Coordinates of N, CA and C in Angstrom, one line a residue:
R1 N 11.5 76.6 8.1 CA 10.8 75.3 7.8 C 10.0 75.4 6.6
E2 N 10.1 74.4 5.7 CA 9.4 74.5 4.5 C 8.1 73.6 4.6
E3 N 7.1 74.0 4.0 CA 5.8 73.3 4.0 C 5.5 73.0 2.5
C4 N 5.0 71.8 2.3 CA 4.6 71.4 1.0 C 3.2 71.8 0.7
A5 N 2.9 72.0 -0.5 CA 1.6 72.4 -0.9 C 0.7 71.2 -0.8
P6 N -0.6 71.4 -0.5 CA -1.6 70.3 -0.4 C -1.6 69.4 -1.6
H7 N -1.5 70.0 -2.8 CA -1.6 69.2 -4.0 C -0.3 68.3 -4.2
A8 N 0.8 68.9 -3.7 CA 2.1 68.1 -3.8 C 2.0 66.9 -2.9
Q9 N 1.5 67.0 -1.7 CA 1.3 65.9 -0.8 C 0.4 64.8 -1.4
K10 N -0.7 65.3 -2.0 CA -1.6 64.3 -2.6 C -0.9 63.5 -3.7
D11 N -0.1 64.2 -4.5 CA 0.6 63.5 -5.6 C 1.6 62.5 -5.1
R12 N 2.2 62.9 -3.9 CA 3.2 62.0 -3.4 C 2.6 60.7 -2.8
R13 N 1.4 60.9 -2.2 CA 0.7 59.8 -1.6 C 0.2 58.8 -2.6
S14 N -0.2 59.4 -3.8 CA -0.8 58.6 -4.8 C 0.2 58.1 -5.8
A15 N 1.5 58.2 -5.5 CA 2.5 57.7 -6.4 C 2.5 56.2 -6.4
M16 N 1.9 55.6 -7.5 CA 1.7 54.1 -7.5 C 1.9 53.7 -9.0
V17 N 1.8 52.4 -9.2 CA 1.9 51.9 -10.6 C 0.7 52.3 -11.4
R18 N 0.9 52.4 -12.6 CA -0.2 52.8 -13.5 C -1.1 51.7 -13.9
H19 N -2.3 52.0 -14.2 CA -3.3 51.0 -14.7 C -3.7 50.1 -13.5
N20 N -4.6 49.2 -13.8 CA -5.2 48.3 -12.8 C -4.4 47.0 -12.8
N21 N -3.2 47.1 -12.3 CA -2.3 45.9 -12.3 C -2.2 45.4 -10.9
V22 N -1.6 44.2 -10.7 CA -1.4 43.6 -9.4 C -0.3 44.4 -8.7
V23 N -0.5 44.6 -7.4 CA 0.5 45.3 -6.6 C 1.7 44.4 -6.5
P24 N 2.9 44.8 -6.9 CA 4.1 44.0 -6.8 C 4.4 43.6 -5.4
N25 N 4.3 42.3 -5.1 CA 4.5 41.8 -3.8 C 5.0 40.4 -3.9
A26 N 6.1 40.2 -4.6 CA 6.6 38.9 -4.9 C 7.4 38.3 -3.7
H27 N 7.1 37.1 -3.4 CA 7.9 36.4 -2.3 C 8.6 35.2 -3.0
F28 N 9.9 35.3 -3.1 CA 10.6 34.3 -3.8 C 11.1 33.2 -2.8
H29 N 11.0 32.0 -3.2 CA 11.4 30.9 -2.3 C 12.9 30.8 -2.1
K30 N 13.6 31.2 -3.1 CA 15.1 31.1 -3.1 C 15.6 32.4 -2.5
K31 N 16.5 32.3 -1.5 CA 17.1 33.4 -0.9 C 18.6 33.4 -1.3
W32 N 19.0 34.4 -2.0 CA 20.4 34.4 -2.5 C 21.3 35.2 -1.6
A33 N 20.8 36.3 -1.1 CA 21.7 37.2 -0.3 C 21.6 36.8 1.2
T34 N 22.5 37.4 1.9 CA 22.5 37.2 3.4 C 21.5 38.2 4.0
S35 N 21.1 37.8 5.2 CA 20.2 38.7 6.0 C 20.5 38.6 7.4
T36 N 19.6 39.1 8.2 CA 19.9 39.2 9.7 C 19.9 37.8 10.3
R37 N 19.3 36.8 9.6 CA 19.3 35.4 10.0 C 20.5 34.6 9.6
G38 N 21.5 35.3 8.9 CA 22.7 34.6 8.5 C 22.6 34.3 7.0
P39 N 23.6 33.7 6.4 CA 23.6 33.4 5.0 C 22.5 32.3 4.7
L40 N 21.6 32.7 3.8 CA 20.5 31.8 3.4 C 20.9 31.2 2.1
K41 N 21.2 29.9 2.1 CA 21.7 29.2 1.0 C 20.6 28.7 0.1
V42 N 20.8 28.5 -1.2 CA 19.9 28.0 -2.1 C 20.1 26.5 -2.2
V43 N 19.0 25.7 -2.0 CA 19.1 24.2 -2.1 C 19.2 23.8 -3.5
T44 N 20.3 23.1 -3.9 CA 20.5 22.6 -5.2 C 20.5 21.1 -5.2
W45 N 20.6 20.6 -6.4 CA 20.5 19.1 -6.6 C 21.6 18.7 -7.6
F46 N 22.8 19.3 -7.4 CA 23.9 19.0 -8.3 C 24.5 17.6 -8.0
D47 N 24.2 17.1 -6.8 CA 24.8 15.8 -6.4 C 23.9 14.7 -6.7
Q48 N 22.9 14.8 -7.6 CA 22.0 13.8 -7.9 C 22.7 12.5 -8.4
A49 N 23.6 12.8 -9.4 CA 24.3 11.6 -10.0 C 25.2 10.9 -9.0
A50 N 25.9 11.7 -8.2 CA 26.8 11.1 -7.2 C 26.0 10.3 -6.2
N51 N 24.8 10.8 -5.7 CA 24.0 10.1 -4.8 C 23.5 8.8 -5.4
K52 N 23.1 8.8 -6.7 CA 22.7 7.6 -7.3 C 23.8 6.6 -7.4
K53 N 25.0 7.0 -7.7 CA 26.1 6.1 -7.7 C 26.4 5.5 -6.3
Q54 N 26.3 6.4 -5.3 CA 26.5 5.9 -3.9 C 25.5 4.9 -3.5
R55 N 24.2 5.1 -3.8 CA 23.2 4.1 -3.5 C 23.5 2.8 -4.2
R56 N 23.9 2.8 -5.4 CA 24.2 1.6 -6.1 C 25.4 0.8 -5.5
L57 N 26.4 1.6 -5.1 CA 27.5 0.9 -4.4 C 27.2 0.4 -3.1
R58 N 26.3 1.0 -2.3 CA 25.8 0.5 -1.1 C 25.0 -0.8 -1.2
R59 N 24.2 -0.8 -2.2 CA 23.4 -2.0 -2.5 C 24.3 -3.2 -2.9
A60 N 25.4 -2.9 -3.7 CA 26.3 -3.9 -4.0 C 27.1 -4.4 -2.8
A61 N 27.5 -3.5 -1.9 CA 28.2 -3.9 -0.7 C 27.3 -4.7 0.2
K62 N 26.1 -4.3 0.3 CA 25.1 -5.1 1.2 C 24.9 -6.5 0.6
A63 N 24.8 -6.6 -0.7 CA 24.6 -7.9 -1.4 C 25.8 -8.8 -1.1
A64 N 27.1 -8.2 -1.2 CA 28.3 -9.0 -1.0 C 28.4 -9.4 0.5
K65 N 27.9 -8.6 1.4 CA 27.9 -8.9 2.8 C 26.9 -10.1 3.1
L66 N 25.8 -10.0 2.5 CA 24.7 -11.0 2.8 C 24.9 -12.3 1.9
A67 N 25.7 -12.3 0.9 CA 25.8 -13.4 0.0 C 26.1 -14.7 0.8
P68 N 25.5 -15.8 0.4 CA 24.6 -16.0 -0.7 C 23.1 -15.8 -0.4
R69 N 22.8 -15.1 0.7 CA 21.4 -14.8 1.1 C 20.9 -13.8 0.1
P70 N 19.6 -13.8 -0.2 CA 19.0 -12.7 -1.1 C 18.8 -11.4 -0.3
L71 N 18.7 -10.4 -1.1 CA 18.5 -9.0 -0.5 C 17.1 -8.8 0.0
A72 N 16.1 -9.3 -0.8 CA 14.7 -9.1 -0.4 C 14.2 -10.2 0.3
R73 N 13.1 -9.9 1.1 CA 12.4 -11.0 1.9 C 11.2 -11.4 1.1
L74 N 10.8 -12.6 1.4 CA 9.5 -13.1 0.7 C 8.3 -12.5 1.5
R75 N 7.4 -11.9 0.7 CA 6.3 -11.3 1.3 C 5.0 -11.9 0.7
P76 N 3.9 -11.8 1.5 CA 2.6 -12.5 1.0 C 1.9 -11.6 0.0
V77 N 0.9 -12.2 -0.7 CA 0.0 -11.5 -1.6 C -1.3 -11.1 -0.8
V78 N -1.6 -9.9 -0.7 CA -2.8 -9.4 0.0 C -3.7 -8.6 -0.9
V79 N -4.9 -8.4 -0.4 CA -5.9 -7.6 -1.2 C -5.8 -6.2 -0.7
C80 N -5.9 -5.3 -1.6 CA -5.8 -3.9 -1.3 C -7.1 -3.5 -0.5
P81 N -7.0 -2.6 0.5 CA -8.2 -2.2 1.3 C -9.1 -1.3 0.5
T82 N -10.3 -1.1 1.1 CA -11.4 -0.3 0.6 C -12.0 -0.9 -0.7
Q83 N -13.3 -0.6 -0.9 CA -14.0 -1.2 -2.0 C -13.5 -0.8 -3.3
R84 N -12.9 0.4 -3.4 CA -12.4 0.9 -4.7 C -11.2 0.0 -5.2
Y85 N -10.3 -0.4 -4.3 CA -9.1 -1.1 -4.8 C -9.2 -2.6 -4.4
A86 N -10.4 -3.1 -4.0 CA -10.5 -4.5 -3.5 C -10.2 -5.5 -4.7
G87 N -10.3 -5.1 -5.9 CA -10.0 -6.0 -7.0 C -8.5 -6.1 -7.3
K88 N -7.6 -5.4 -6.6 CA -6.2 -5.4 -6.9 C -5.5 -6.2 -5.9
R89 N -4.3 -6.7 -6.2 CA -3.4 -7.4 -5.3 C -2.1 -6.7 -5.2
R90 N -1.5 -6.8 -4.0 CA -0.2 -6.3 -3.8 C 0.6 -7.1 -2.8
L91 N 1.8 -6.8 -2.6 CA 2.6 -7.5 -1.6 C 2.4 -6.9 -0.2
G92 N 2.2 -7.8 0.8 CA 1.9 -7.3 2.1 C 3.1 -7.2 3.0
R93 N 2.9 -7.0 4.3 CA 4.1 -6.8 5.2 C 4.7 -8.1 5.6
G94 N 3.9 -9.1 5.9 CA 4.5 -10.4 6.3 C 3.4 -11.5 6.3
F95 N 3.8 -12.7 6.4 CA 2.9 -13.9 6.5 C 2.3 -14.0 7.9
T96 N 1.1 -14.5 7.9 CA 0.4 -14.7 9.2 C 0.9 -15.9 9.9
L97 N 0.7 -16.1 11.2 CA 1.1 -17.3 11.9 C 0.3 -18.5 11.4
E98 N -0.9 -18.3 11.0 CA -1.7 -19.4 10.4 C -1.1 -19.9 9.1
E99 N -0.7 -19.0 8.3 CA -0.1 -19.4 7.0 C 1.2 -20.1 7.2
L100 N 2.0 -19.7 8.1 CA 3.3 -20.4 8.4 C 3.0 -21.8 9.0
K101 N 2.0 -21.9 9.8 CA 1.7 -23.2 10.4 C 1.2 -24.1 9.3
A102 N 0.4 -23.7 8.4 CA -0.1 -24.5 7.3 C 1.0 -25.0 6.4
A103 N 2.1 -24.1 6.3 CA 3.2 -24.5 5.4 C 4.3 -25.3 6.2
G104 N 4.1 -25.5 7.5 CA 5.0 -26.3 8.3 C 6.3 -25.5 8.6
L105 N 6.1 -24.2 8.9 CA 7.3 -23.4 9.2 C 7.0 -22.7 10.6
A106 N 8.1 -22.6 11.4 CA 8.0 -21.9 12.7 C 8.3 -20.4 12.4
P107 N 7.6 -19.5 13.1 CA 7.9 -18.1 12.9 C 9.4 -17.7 13.1
G108 N 10.0 -18.2 14.1 CA 11.4 -17.9 14.4 C 12.3 -18.4 13.3
F109 N 12.0 -19.6 12.8 CA 12.8 -20.2 11.7 C 12.6 -19.4 10.4
A110 N 11.3 -19.0 10.1 CA 11.0 -18.3 8.9 C 11.8 -17.0 8.8
L111 N 12.0 -16.3 9.9 CA 12.7 -15.0 9.9 C 14.2 -15.2 9.5
T112 N 14.7 -16.4 9.8 CA 16.1 -16.7 9.5 C 16.4 -17.1 8.1
V113 N 15.3 -17.4 7.3 CA 15.5 -17.9 5.9 C 14.9 -16.9 5.0
G114 N 14.7 -15.7 5.4 CA 14.3 -14.6 4.4 C 12.8 -14.6 4.2
I115 N 12.0 -15.0 5.2 CA 10.5 -14.9 5.1 C 10.0 -13.8 6.1
A116 N 9.3 -12.9 5.6 CA 8.7 -11.8 6.4 C 7.5 -12.4 7.2
V117 N 7.4 -12.0 8.5 CA 6.4 -12.5 9.4 C 5.6 -11.3 10.0
D118 N 4.3 -11.3 10.0 CA 3.5 -10.3 10.5 C 2.5 -10.9 11.5
H119 N 2.7 -10.8 12.8 CA 1.9 -11.5 13.7 C 0.5 -10.8 13.9
R120 N 0.4 -9.6 13.4 CA -0.9 -8.8 13.6 C -1.9 -9.1 12.5
R121 N -1.5 -9.5 11.3 CA -2.4 -9.8 10.2 C -3.1 -11.1 10.4
V122 N -4.4 -11.2 10.1 CA -5.1 -12.4 10.2 C -5.8 -12.7 8.9
N123 N -6.0 -14.0 8.6 CA -6.7 -14.5 7.4 C -8.2 -14.4 7.6
K124 N -8.9 -13.8 6.7 CA -10.3 -13.7 6.8 C -11.0 -14.5 5.7
C125 N -10.3 -15.2 4.9 CA -10.9 -16.1 3.9 C -9.9 -17.2 3.6
T126 N -10.5 -18.3 3.1 CA -9.7 -19.5 2.7 C -8.8 -19.2 1.5
E127 N -9.3 -18.4 0.6 CA -8.6 -18.1 -0.7 C -7.2 -17.5 -0.4
S128 N -7.2 -16.5 0.5 CA -5.9 -15.8 0.8 C -5.0 -16.8 1.5
L129 N -5.5 -17.6 2.4 CA -4.7 -18.6 3.1 C -4.1 -19.6 2.1
D130 N -4.9 -20.1 1.2 CA -4.3 -21.1 0.3 C -3.3 -20.5 -0.7
R131 N -3.6 -19.2 -1.1 CA -2.7 -18.5 -2.0 C -1.3 -18.3 -1.4
N132 N -1.3 -17.9 -0.1 CA 0.0 -17.6 0.5 C 0.7 -18.9 0.9
V133 N 0.0 -19.9 1.3 CA 0.6 -21.2 1.6 C 1.3 -21.8 0.4
A134 N 0.6 -21.7 -0.8 CA 1.2 -22.1 -2.0 C 2.5 -21.3 -2.3
R135 N 2.5 -20.0 -2.0 CA 3.6 -19.2 -2.2 C 4.8 -19.6 -1.3
L136 N 4.5 -20.0 -0.1 CA 5.5 -20.5 0.8 C 6.1 -21.8 0.4
E137 N 5.2 -22.7 -0.1 CA 5.7 -24.0 -0.6 C 6.6 -23.8 -1.8
E138 N 6.3 -22.9 -2.7 CA 7.1 -22.7 -3.9 C 8.5 -22.1 -3.4
Y139 N 8.5 -21.3 -2.4 CA 9.7 -20.7 -1.9 C 10.6 -21.8 -1.2
K140 N 9.9 -22.7 -0.5 CA 10.6 -23.8 0.2 C 11.3 -24.8 -0.9
A141 N 10.6 -25.0 -2.0 CA 11.1 -25.9 -3.0 C 12.4 -25.3 -3.7
K142 N 12.5 -24.0 -3.7 CA 13.6 -23.3 -4.4 C 14.7 -22.9 -3.3
L143 N 14.5 -23.1 -2.1 CA 15.4 -22.7 -1.0 C 16.6 -23.7 -0.9
V144 N 17.8 -23.1 -0.8 CA 19.0 -23.9 -0.6 C 19.5 -23.5 0.8
L145 N 19.3 -24.4 1.8 CA 19.6 -24.1 3.2 C 21.0 -24.5 3.5
F146 N 21.9 -23.5 3.8 CA 23.3 -23.8 4.1 C 23.4 -24.2 5.6
P147 N 24.3 -25.1 6.0 CA 24.4 -25.4 7.4 C 25.1 -24.2 8.1
R148 N 24.9 -24.2 9.4 CA 25.5 -23.1 10.2 C 27.0 -23.2 10.2
K149 N 27.7 -22.1 10.4 CA 29.1 -22.1 10.4 C 29.6 -22.8 11.7
G150 N 30.6 -23.7 11.4 CA 31.2 -24.5 12.5 C 30.3 -25.6 13.0
A151 N 29.2 -25.9 12.4 CA 28.3 -27.0 12.8 C 28.2 -28.0 11.7
K152 N 27.8 -29.2 12.1 CA 27.6 -30.3 11.1 C 26.3 -30.1 10.4
A153 N 26.3 -30.7 9.2 CA 25.1 -30.6 8.4 C 23.9 -31.4 9.0
K154 N 22.8 -30.8 9.1 CA 21.6 -31.5 9.6 C 20.7 -31.9 8.5
A155 N 19.6 -32.6 8.9 CA 18.6 -33.0 8.0 C 17.9 -31.8 7.3
G156 N 17.9 -31.8 6.0 CA 17.3 -30.7 5.3 C 18.3 -29.7 4.8
D157 N 19.6 -29.8 5.3 CA 20.6 -28.9 4.8 C 21.1 -29.3 3.4
A158 N 21.6 -28.3 2.7 CA 22.0 -28.5 1.3 C 23.3 -29.4 1.3
T159 N 23.5 -30.1 0.2 CA 24.7 -30.9 0.0 C 25.8 -30.0 -0.5
P160 N 27.1 -30.4 -0.4 CA 28.2 -29.5 -1.0 C 28.0 -29.2 -2.5
E161 N 27.4 -30.1 -3.2 CA 27.2 -29.8 -4.6 C 26.1 -28.7 -4.8
Q162 N 25.1 -28.8 -4.0 CA 24.0 -27.8 -4.1 C 24.6 -26.4 -3.6
M163 N 25.4 -26.4 -2.6 CA 25.9 -25.1 -2.2 C 26.9 -24.5 -3.2
A164 N 27.6 -25.4 -3.9 CA 28.5 -24.9 -4.9 C 27.8 -24.3 -6.1
A165 N 26.6 -24.9 -6.4 CA 25.8 -24.4 -7.6 C 24.8 -23.3 -7.2
A166 N 24.7 -22.9 -5.9 CA 23.8 -21.9 -5.5 C 24.2 -20.5 -5.9
T167 N 23.3 -19.7 -6.4 CA 23.5 -18.3 -6.7 C 22.7 -17.4 -5.9
Q168 N 23.1 -16.2 -5.8 CA 22.4 -15.2 -5.0 C 21.3 -14.5 -5.9
Y169 N 20.1 -14.4 -5.3 CA 19.0 -13.7 -6.0 C 19.1 -12.2 -5.6
A170 N 19.4 -11.3 -6.6 CA 19.6 -9.9 -6.3 C 18.4 -9.0 -6.7
G171 N 17.3 -9.6 -7.0 CA 16.1 -8.8 -7.4 C 15.6 -8.1 -6.2
R172 N 14.8 -7.1 -6.5 CA 14.2 -6.3 -5.4 C 13.0 -6.9 -4.8
T173 N 12.3 -7.8 -5.5 CA 11.1 -8.5 -5.1 C 11.3 -10.0 -5.2
M174 N 11.1 -10.7 -4.1 CA 11.2 -12.2 -4.1 C 9.9 -12.8 -4.6
L175 N 9.9 -13.6 -5.7 CA 8.7 -14.1 -6.3 C 7.8 -13.0 -6.7
P176 N 8.1 -12.2 -7.7 CA 7.2 -11.1 -8.0 C 5.8 -11.5 -8.4
L177 N 4.9 -10.6 -8.3 CA 3.5 -10.9 -8.6 C 3.3 -11.1 -10.1
D178 N 2.4 -12.0 -10.5 CA 2.1 -12.2 -11.9 C 1.3 -11.1 -12.4
A179 N 1.4 -10.9 -13.8 CA 0.6 -9.9 -14.4 C -0.9 -10.1 -14.2
P180 N -1.7 -9.0 -13.9 CA -3.1 -9.2 -13.7 C -3.8 -9.9 -14.9
E181 N -4.7 -10.8 -14.6 CA -5.5 -11.4 -15.6 C -6.5 -10.5 -16.3
A182 N -6.7 -10.7 -17.6 CA -7.7 -9.9 -18.3 C -9.1 -10.1 -17.7
A183 N -9.8 -9.0 -17.7 CA -11.1 -9.0 -17.1 C -12.1 -9.8 -18.0
E184 N -13.0 -10.5 -17.4 CA -13.9 -11.3 -18.2 C -14.9 -10.4 -18.9
E185 N -15.3 -10.9 -20.1 CA -16.3 -10.1 -20.9 C -17.6 -10.0 -20.2
V186 N -18.2 -8.9 -20.3 CA -19.5 -8.7 -19.7 C -20.6 -9.3 -20.5
E187 N -21.5 -10.1 -19.8 CA -22.5 -10.8 -20.6 C -23.8 -10.0 -20.5
F188 N -24.4 -9.7 -21.6 CA -25.7 -9.0 -21.7 C -26.8 -9.9 -21.9
V189 N -28.0 -9.7 -21.3 CA -29.2 -10.5 -21.5 C -30.3 -9.5 -21.9
E190 N -31.3 -10.1 -22.5 CA -32.4 -9.3 -22.9 C -33.4 -9.2 -21.8
V191 N -33.9 -8.0 -21.6 CA -34.8 -7.7 -20.5 C -36.2 -8.2 -21.0
T192 N -36.8 -9.1 -20.2 CA -38.1 -9.7 -20.5 C -39.2 -8.9 -19.8
E193 N -40.4 -9.3 -20.1 CA -41.6 -8.6 -19.5 C -41.7 -9.0 -18.0
E194 N -41.3 -10.2 -17.7 CA -41.3 -10.6 -16.3 C -40.4 -9.8 -15.5
M195 N -39.2 -9.5 -16.0 CA -38.3 -8.6 -15.3 C -38.8 -7.2 -15.1
K196 N -39.5 -6.7 -16.1 CA -40.1 -5.4 -16.1 C -41.2 -5.3 -15.0
E197 N -42.0 -6.3 -14.9 CA -43.1 -6.3 -14.0 C -42.7 -6.6 -12.6
A198 N -41.5 -7.1 -12.3 CA -41.0 -7.4 -11.0 C -40.8 -6.1 -10.2
K199 N -41.3 -6.1 -9.0 CA -41.1 -5.0 -8.1 C -40.1 -5.3 -7.0
A200 N -38.9 -5.0 -7.3 CA -37.8 -5.3 -6.4 C -37.9 -4.6 -5.0
Y201 N -38.3 -3.4 -5.0 CA -38.3 -2.6 -3.8 C -39.4 -3.2 -2.8
A202 N -40.6 -3.5 -3.4 CA -41.7 -4.1 -2.6 C -41.3 -5.4 -2.1
A203 N -40.6 -6.3 -2.9 CA -40.2 -7.6 -2.4 C -39.2 -7.5 -1.3
H204 N -38.3 -6.5 -1.4 CA -37.3 -6.3 -0.4 C -38.0 -5.8 0.9
R205 N -38.9 -4.9 0.8 CA -39.6 -4.4 2.1 C -40.4 -5.5 2.7
E206 N -41.0 -6.3 1.9 CA -41.9 -7.4 2.4 C -41.0 -8.5 3.1
A207 N -39.8 -8.8 2.5 CA -38.9 -9.8 3.2 C -38.4 -9.2 4.5
R208 N -38.1 -7.9 4.5 CA -37.6 -7.3 5.7 C -38.6 -7.2 6.8
N209 N -39.9 -7.0 6.4 CA -41.0 -7.0 7.4 C -41.2 -8.4 7.9
E210 N -41.1 -9.4 7.1 CA -41.3 -10.8 7.5 C -40.3 -11.1 8.6
L211 N -39.1 -10.8 8.3 CA -38.0 -11.1 9.3 C -38.1 -10.3 10.6
K212 N -38.6 -9.1 10.5 CA -38.8 -8.3 11.7 C -39.9 -8.8 12.6
L213 N -41.0 -9.3 12.0 CA -42.2 -9.7 12.7 C -42.2 -11.2 13.0
K214 N -41.1 -11.9 12.6 CA -41.1 -13.4 12.8 C -41.1 -13.8 14.3
G215 N -40.3 -13.1 15.1 CA -40.3 -13.5 16.5 C -41.7 -13.1 17.2
I216 N -42.3 -12.0 16.8 CA -43.6 -11.6 17.4 C -44.6 -12.6 17.0
R217 N -44.7 -13.1 15.8 CA -45.7 -14.0 15.3 C -45.5 -15.4 16.0
V218 N -44.3 -15.8 16.1 CA -44.0 -17.1 16.8 C -44.5 -17.0 18.2
K219 N -44.2 -15.9 18.9 CA -44.6 -15.7 20.3 C -46.2 -15.7 20.4
M220 N -46.8 -15.0 19.5 CA -48.3 -15.0 19.5 C -48.9 -16.4 19.2
A221 N -48.3 -17.1 18.3 CA -48.9 -18.4 18.0 C -48.7 -19.4 19.2
K222 N -47.5 -19.2 19.9 CA -47.3 -20.1 21.0 C -48.3 -19.8 22.2
A223 N -48.5 -18.5 22.4 CA -49.5 -18.1 23.4 C -50.9 -18.5 23.1
K224 N -51.2 -18.5 21.8 CA -52.5 -18.9 21.4 C -52.7 -20.4 21.6
A225 N -51.6 -21.1 21.3 CA -51.7 -22.6 21.5 C -51.8 -23.0 22.9
E226 N -51.1 -22.3 23.8 CA -51.2 -22.5 25.3 C -52.6 -22.2 25.8
A227 N -53.2 -21.1 25.3 CA -54.5 -20.7 25.8 C -55.6 -21.8 25.5
K228 N -55.4 -22.5 24.4 CA -56.4 -23.5 24.1 C -56.2 -24.7 25.0

């Protein structure tokens, strides 16, 4: 049996990279070789162009199937949530029942003519209600309503001439949003001595205290008047 010298064992234990470098411990995401878990393949994206073409063909097939109906649904204009984005507008999920009622549309009928409906959303201001009602009215003015297959034309249905001249709208967004208006210029005023001498915090606290003690003072005045 051979025994190693103490200094030889020390040199073997301390066999490491030179200098103060990072210990090599690389973990690569791509696994090229096979392992105990089976062949680990590398995910590639060589079919990107083919998938792009396939999506385009599917959109074209869907448009041909739905023709002359449009691909996109009409959606309302809503205000973005939170104070940070409250100044922006975007397209919402669907029109409220109140908006449809103001525009003279039934929810069931609206779904059949390409109008999105959201029964959960509610209108919290008159501005949003009027804005979306006007949007519905514009859509109704441009709508060409075909009669049902195998049924006679009803009141409000398109004439044969209108049906022949109708074209399919293939855009991704029905009635896109207008470009945002330019922000108004900020108006600057000169700070007067009256503004400087005003004590806003004291006035606020005084008004808050008056509101807080209003009920107590009324009760005391009423008790005093009854005592007399």
